mmCIF file of C-alpha atoms in Angstrom:
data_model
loop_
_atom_site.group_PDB
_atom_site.id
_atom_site.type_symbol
_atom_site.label_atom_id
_atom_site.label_comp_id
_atom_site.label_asym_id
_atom_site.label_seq_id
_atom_site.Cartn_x
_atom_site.Cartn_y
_atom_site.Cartn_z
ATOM 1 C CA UNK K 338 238.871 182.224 34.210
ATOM 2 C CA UNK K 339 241.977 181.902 31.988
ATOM 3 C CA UNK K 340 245.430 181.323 33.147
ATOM 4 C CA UNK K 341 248.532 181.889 31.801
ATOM 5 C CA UNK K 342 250.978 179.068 31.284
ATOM 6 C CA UNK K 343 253.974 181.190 32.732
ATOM 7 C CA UNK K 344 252.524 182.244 35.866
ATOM 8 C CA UNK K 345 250.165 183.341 38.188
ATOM 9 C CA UNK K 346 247.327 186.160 37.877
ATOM 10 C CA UNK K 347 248.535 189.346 38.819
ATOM 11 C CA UNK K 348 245.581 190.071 40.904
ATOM 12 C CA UNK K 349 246.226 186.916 43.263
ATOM 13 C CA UNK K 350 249.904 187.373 43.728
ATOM 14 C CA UNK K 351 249.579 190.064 47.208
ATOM 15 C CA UNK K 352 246.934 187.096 48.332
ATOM 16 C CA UNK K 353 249.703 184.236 47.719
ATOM 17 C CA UNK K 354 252.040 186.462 49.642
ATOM 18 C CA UNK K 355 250.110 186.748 52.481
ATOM 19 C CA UNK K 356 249.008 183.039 52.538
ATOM 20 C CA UNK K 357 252.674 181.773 52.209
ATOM 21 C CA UNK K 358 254.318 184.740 54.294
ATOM 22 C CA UNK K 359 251.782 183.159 56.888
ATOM 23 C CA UNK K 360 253.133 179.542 56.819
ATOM 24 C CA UNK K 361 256.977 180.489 56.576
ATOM 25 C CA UNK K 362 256.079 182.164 59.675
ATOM 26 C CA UNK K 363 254.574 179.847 61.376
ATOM 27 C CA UNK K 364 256.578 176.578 60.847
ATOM 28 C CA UNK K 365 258.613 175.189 62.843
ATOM 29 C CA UNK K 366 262.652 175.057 62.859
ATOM 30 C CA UNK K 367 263.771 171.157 62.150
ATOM 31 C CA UNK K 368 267.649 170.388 62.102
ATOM 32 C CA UNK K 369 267.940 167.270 60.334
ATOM 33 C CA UNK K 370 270.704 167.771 57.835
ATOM 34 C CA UNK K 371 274.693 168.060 58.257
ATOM 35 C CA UNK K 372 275.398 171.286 60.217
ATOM 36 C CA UNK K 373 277.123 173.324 57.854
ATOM 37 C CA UNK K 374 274.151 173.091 55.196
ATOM 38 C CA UNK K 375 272.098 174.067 58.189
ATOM 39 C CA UNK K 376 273.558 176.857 58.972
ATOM 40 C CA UNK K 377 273.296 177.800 55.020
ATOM 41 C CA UNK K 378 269.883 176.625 54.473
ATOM 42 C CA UNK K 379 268.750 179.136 57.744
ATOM 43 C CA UNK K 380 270.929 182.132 57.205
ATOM 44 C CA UNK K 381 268.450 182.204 53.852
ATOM 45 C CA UNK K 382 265.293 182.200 55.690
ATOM 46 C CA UNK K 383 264.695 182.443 59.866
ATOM 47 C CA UNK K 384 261.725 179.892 58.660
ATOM 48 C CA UNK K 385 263.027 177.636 56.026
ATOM 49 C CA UNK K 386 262.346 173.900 56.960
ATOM 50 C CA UNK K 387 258.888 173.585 58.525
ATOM 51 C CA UNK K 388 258.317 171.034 61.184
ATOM 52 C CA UNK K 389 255.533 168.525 60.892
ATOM 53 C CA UNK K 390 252.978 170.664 62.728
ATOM 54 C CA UNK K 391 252.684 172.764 59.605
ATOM 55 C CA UNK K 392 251.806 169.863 57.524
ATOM 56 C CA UNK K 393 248.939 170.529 54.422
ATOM 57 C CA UNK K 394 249.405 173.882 55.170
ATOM 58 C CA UNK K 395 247.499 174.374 58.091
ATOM 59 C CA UNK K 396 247.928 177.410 60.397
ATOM 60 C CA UNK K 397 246.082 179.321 62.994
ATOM 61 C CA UNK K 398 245.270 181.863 60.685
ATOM 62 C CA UNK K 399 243.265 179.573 58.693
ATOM 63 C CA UNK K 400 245.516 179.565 55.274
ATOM 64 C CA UNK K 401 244.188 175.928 54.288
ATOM 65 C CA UNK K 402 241.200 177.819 53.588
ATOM 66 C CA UNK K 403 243.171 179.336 50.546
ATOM 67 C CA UNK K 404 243.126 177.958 47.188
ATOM 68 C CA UNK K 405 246.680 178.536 45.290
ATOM 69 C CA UNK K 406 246.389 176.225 42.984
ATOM 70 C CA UNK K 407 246.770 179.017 40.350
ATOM 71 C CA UNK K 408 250.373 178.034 40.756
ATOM 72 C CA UNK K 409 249.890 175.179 38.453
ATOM 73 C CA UNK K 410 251.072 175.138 34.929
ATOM 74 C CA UNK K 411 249.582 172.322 33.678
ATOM 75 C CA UNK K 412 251.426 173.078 30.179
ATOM 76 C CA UNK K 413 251.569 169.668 28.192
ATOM 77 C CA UNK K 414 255.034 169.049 27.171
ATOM 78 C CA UNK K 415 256.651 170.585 30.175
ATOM 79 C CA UNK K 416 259.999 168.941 30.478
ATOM 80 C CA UNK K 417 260.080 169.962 34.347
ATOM 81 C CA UNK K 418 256.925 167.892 34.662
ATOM 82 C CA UNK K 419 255.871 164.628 35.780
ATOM 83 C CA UNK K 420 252.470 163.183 35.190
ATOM 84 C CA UNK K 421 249.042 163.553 33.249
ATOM 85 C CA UNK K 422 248.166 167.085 32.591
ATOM 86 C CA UNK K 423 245.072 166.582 34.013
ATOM 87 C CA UNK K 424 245.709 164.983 37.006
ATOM 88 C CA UNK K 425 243.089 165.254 39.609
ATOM 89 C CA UNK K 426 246.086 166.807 41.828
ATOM 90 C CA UNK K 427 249.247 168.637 41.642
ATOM 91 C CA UNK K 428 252.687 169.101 43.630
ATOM 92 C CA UNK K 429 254.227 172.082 42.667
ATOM 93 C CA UNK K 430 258.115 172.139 44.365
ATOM 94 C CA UNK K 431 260.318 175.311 44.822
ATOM 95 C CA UNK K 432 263.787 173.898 45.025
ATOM 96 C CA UNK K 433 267.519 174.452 44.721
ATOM 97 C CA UNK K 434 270.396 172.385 43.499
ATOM 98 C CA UNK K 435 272.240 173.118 46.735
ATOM 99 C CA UNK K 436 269.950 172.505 48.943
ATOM 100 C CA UNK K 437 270.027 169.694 51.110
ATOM 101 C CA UNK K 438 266.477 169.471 52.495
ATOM 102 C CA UNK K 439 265.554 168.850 48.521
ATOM 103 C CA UNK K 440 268.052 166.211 47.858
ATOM 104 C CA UNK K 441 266.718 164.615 50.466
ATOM 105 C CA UNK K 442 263.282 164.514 49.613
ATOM 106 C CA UNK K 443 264.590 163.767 46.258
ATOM 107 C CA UNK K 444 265.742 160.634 47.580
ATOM 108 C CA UNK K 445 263.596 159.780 50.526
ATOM 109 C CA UNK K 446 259.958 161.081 49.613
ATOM 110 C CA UNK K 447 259.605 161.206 45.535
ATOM 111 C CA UNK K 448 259.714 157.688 45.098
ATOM 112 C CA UNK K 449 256.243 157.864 46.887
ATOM 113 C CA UNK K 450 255.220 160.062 45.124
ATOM 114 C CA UNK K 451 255.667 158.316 41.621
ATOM 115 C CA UNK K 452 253.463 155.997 42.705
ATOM 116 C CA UNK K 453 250.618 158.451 42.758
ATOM 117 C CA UNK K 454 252.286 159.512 39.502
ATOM 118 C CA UNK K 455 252.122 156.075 38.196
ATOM 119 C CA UNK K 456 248.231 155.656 38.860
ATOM 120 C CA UNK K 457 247.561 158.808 36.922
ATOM 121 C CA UNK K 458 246.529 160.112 40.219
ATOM 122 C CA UNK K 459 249.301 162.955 40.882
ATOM 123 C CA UNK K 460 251.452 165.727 38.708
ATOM 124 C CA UNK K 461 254.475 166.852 39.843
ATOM 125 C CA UNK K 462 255.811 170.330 38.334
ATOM 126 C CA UNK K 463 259.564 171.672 39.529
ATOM 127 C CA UNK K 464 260.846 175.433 39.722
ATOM 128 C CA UNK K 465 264.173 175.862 40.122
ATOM 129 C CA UNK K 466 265.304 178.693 41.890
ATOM 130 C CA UNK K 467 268.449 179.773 43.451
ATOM 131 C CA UNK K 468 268.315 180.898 46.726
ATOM 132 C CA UNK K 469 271.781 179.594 47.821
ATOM 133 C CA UNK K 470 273.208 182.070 44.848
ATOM 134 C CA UNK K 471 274.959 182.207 41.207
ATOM 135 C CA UNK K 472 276.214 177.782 41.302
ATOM 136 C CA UNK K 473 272.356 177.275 41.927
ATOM 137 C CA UNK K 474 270.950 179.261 39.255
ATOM 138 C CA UNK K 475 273.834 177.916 36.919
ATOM 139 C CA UNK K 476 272.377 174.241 37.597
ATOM 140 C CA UNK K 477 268.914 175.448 36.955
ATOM 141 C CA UNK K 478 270.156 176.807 33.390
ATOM 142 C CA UNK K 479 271.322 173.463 32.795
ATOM 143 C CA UNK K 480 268.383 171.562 34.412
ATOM 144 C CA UNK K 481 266.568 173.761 31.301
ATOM 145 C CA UNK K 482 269.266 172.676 28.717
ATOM 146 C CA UNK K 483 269.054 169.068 29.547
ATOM 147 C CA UNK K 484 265.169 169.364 29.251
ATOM 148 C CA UNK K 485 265.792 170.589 25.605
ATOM 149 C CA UNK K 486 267.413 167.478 25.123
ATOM 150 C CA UNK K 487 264.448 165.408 26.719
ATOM 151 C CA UNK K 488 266.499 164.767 29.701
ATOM 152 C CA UNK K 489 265.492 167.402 33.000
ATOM 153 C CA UNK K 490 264.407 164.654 35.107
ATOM 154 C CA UNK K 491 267.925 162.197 34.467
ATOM 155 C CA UNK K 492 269.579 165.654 35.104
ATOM 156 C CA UNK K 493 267.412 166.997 38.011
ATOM 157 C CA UNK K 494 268.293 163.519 39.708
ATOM 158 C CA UNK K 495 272.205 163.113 39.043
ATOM 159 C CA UNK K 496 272.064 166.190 40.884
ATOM 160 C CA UNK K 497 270.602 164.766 43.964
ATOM 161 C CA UNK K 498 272.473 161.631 43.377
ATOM 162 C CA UNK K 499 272.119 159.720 46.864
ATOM 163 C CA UNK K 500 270.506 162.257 48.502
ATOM 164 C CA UNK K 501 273.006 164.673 48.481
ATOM 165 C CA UNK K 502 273.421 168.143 46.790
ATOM 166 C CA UNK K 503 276.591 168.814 44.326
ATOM 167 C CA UNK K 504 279.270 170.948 45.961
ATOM 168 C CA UNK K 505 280.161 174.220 44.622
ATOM 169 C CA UNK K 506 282.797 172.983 43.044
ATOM 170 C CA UNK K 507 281.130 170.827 41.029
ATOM 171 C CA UNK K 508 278.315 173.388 39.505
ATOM 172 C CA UNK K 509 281.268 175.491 37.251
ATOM 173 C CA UNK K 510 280.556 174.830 33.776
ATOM 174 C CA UNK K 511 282.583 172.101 32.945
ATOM 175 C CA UNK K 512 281.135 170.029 35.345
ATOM 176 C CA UNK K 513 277.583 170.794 34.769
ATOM 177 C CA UNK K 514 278.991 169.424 30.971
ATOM 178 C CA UNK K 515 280.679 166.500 31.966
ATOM 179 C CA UNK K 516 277.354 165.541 34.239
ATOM 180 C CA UNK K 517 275.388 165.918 30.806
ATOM 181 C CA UNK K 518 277.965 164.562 29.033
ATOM 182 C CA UNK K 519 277.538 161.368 31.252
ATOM 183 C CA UNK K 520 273.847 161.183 30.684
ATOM 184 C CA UNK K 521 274.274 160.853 26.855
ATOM 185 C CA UNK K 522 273.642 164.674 26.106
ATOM 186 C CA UNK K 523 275.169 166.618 23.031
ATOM 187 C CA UNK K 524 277.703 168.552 25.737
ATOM 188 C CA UNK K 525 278.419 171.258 23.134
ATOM 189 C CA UNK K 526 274.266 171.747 22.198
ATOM 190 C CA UNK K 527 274.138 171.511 26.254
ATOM 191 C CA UNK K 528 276.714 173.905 27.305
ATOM 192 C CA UNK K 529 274.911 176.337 24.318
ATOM 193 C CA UNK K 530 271.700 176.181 25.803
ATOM 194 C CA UNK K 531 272.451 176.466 29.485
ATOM 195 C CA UNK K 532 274.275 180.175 29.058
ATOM 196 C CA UNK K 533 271.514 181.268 26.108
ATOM 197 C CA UNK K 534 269.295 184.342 26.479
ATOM 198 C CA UNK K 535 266.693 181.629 26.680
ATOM 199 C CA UNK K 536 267.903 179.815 29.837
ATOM 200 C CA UNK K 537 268.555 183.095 31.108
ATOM 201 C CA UNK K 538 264.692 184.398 30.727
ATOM 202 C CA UNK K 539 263.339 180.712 31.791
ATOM 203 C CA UNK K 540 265.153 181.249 34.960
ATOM 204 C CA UNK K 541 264.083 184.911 35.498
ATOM 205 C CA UNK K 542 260.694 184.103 35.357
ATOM 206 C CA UNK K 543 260.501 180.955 37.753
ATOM 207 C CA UNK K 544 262.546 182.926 40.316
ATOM 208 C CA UNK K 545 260.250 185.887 39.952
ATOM 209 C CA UNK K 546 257.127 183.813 40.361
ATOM 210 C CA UNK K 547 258.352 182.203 43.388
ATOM 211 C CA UNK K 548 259.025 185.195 44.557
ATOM 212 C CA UNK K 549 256.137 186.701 44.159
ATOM 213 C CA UNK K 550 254.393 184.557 46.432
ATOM 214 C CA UNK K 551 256.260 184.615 48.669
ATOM 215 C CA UNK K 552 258.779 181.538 48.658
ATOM 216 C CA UNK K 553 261.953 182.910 50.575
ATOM 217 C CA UNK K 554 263.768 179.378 51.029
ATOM 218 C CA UNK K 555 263.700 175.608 49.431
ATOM 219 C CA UNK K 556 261.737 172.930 49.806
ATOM 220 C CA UNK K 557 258.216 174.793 49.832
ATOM 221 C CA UNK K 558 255.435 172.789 47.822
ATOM 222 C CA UNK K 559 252.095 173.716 46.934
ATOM 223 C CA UNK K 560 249.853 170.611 47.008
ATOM 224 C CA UNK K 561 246.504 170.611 45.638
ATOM 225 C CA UNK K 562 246.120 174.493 45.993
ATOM 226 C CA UNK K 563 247.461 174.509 49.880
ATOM 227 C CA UNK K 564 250.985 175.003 50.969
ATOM 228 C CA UNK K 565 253.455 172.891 52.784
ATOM 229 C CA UNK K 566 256.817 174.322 53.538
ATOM 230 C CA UNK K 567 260.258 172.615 54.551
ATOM 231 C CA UNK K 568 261.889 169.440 55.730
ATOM 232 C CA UNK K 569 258.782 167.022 55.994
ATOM 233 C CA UNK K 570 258.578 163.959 56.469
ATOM 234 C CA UNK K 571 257.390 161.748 53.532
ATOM 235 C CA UNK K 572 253.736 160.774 55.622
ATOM 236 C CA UNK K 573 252.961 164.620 55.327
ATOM 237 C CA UNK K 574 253.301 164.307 51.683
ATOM 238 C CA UNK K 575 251.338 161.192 52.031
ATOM 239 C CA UNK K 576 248.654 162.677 53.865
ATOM 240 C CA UNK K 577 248.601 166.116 51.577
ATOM 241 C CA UNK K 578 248.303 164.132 48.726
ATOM 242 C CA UNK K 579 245.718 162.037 50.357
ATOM 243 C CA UNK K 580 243.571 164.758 51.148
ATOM 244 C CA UNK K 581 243.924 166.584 47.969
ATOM 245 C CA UNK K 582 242.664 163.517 45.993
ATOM 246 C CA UNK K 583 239.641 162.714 48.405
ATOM 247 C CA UNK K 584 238.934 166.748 48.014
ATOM 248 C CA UNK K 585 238.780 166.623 44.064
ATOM 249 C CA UNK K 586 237.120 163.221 44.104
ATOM 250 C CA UNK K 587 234.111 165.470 45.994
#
């Protein structure tokens, strides 16, 4: 059945909202970043950072029965991508620049996963939304413009330099230039790109897919068709990749 490379079929999206709406619900409330961003990440979504009980997805309503892995791109060339485009299995991540549970997993848990990377084994596709408002979906415009420069991933991780998420102060324009600046980027071609009608329409469409299924708050993945949402540790990543790659190996 064809895809499309922008998003999902319109006939699975009330299935995908029911699936995820499912796990967000039933996840479990960890608090392990500083307070404040706690406060911030949960006044987004009651059910934002799932506890390790809801990892690969599983629920009591059965949802890693569910196959969403029509959330997959797969487009070759995707400068918010990672891997083979045919990778026997795929990570898809919903994240935000000011969000702390994704800098940390940034820091702690995607080393890991390069190595599947690395062995051809794993693809790893980001969306960039903005659920912590306007600063966030001004660093996802520039995420795009550094991409256009062959450089989303250097961006995506100066970012989440040390684990941590850039304060407010520091997603204004000028310092989303000076960030690209420091990465080598054309800051003028940069600072073009990152307020174009293109950046603008790149962004509208990620946020509406993730939407449309469902995704209310940052992290949530999608791993090998099933869903895993929140502040997990990196063995539930582990395992979920695990799993997925015994699954498609039959």
């Amino acid at each position: 059945m064809f895809r499309s490379a922008r998003g999902p079929m319109v006939w699975l999206v009330p299935l995908a909202v029911i699936v995820l709406a499912a796990v967000l619900i039933g996840v479990v409330i960890v608090n392990q970043g500083p307070s404040e961003d706690n406060a911030n990440a949960h006044s987004q979504s009651e059910s934002g950072a799932g506890g390790e009980s809801g990892a690969g997805g599983e629920s009591d309503s059965g949802t890693e029965e569910v196959d969403l892995s029509f959330v997959e791109h797969r487009v070759e060339g995707d400068s918010h991508a990672l891997g083979e485009v045919d990778a026997p299995v795929t990570l898809v991540m919903f994240s935000d620049y000011q969000c702390p549970y994704c800098a940390s997993w940034n820091e702690e848990t995607l080393p890991a996963m390069m190595d599947y990377v690395d062995k051809g084994d794993l693809r790893i596709e980001m969306r960039d939304l903005a659920v912590f408002g306007e600063e966030s979906e001004r660093a996802a415009r520039a995420a795009y413009a550094a991409g256009l420069q062959g450089k989303y991933w250097e961006f995506h991780n100066a970012m989440f330099d040390g684990g941590e998420h850039p304060p407010k102060s520091e997603l204004d324009d000028d310092s989303l230039v000076s960030a690209a600046e420091d990465l080598g980027l054309d800051p003028t071609k940069f600072k073009g790109d990152m307020n174009s009608v293109d950046a603008h329409e790149e962004f509208d469409a990620t946020a509406q897919e993730g939407y449309s299924l469902g995704v209310a708050s940052t992290p949530t993945f999608v791993i090998g068709g099933k869903p895993l949402v929140g502040a997990q540790p990196t063995k539930a990543f582990v395992g979920s990749v695990d799993d997925a790659l015994a699954e498609a190996e039959g």
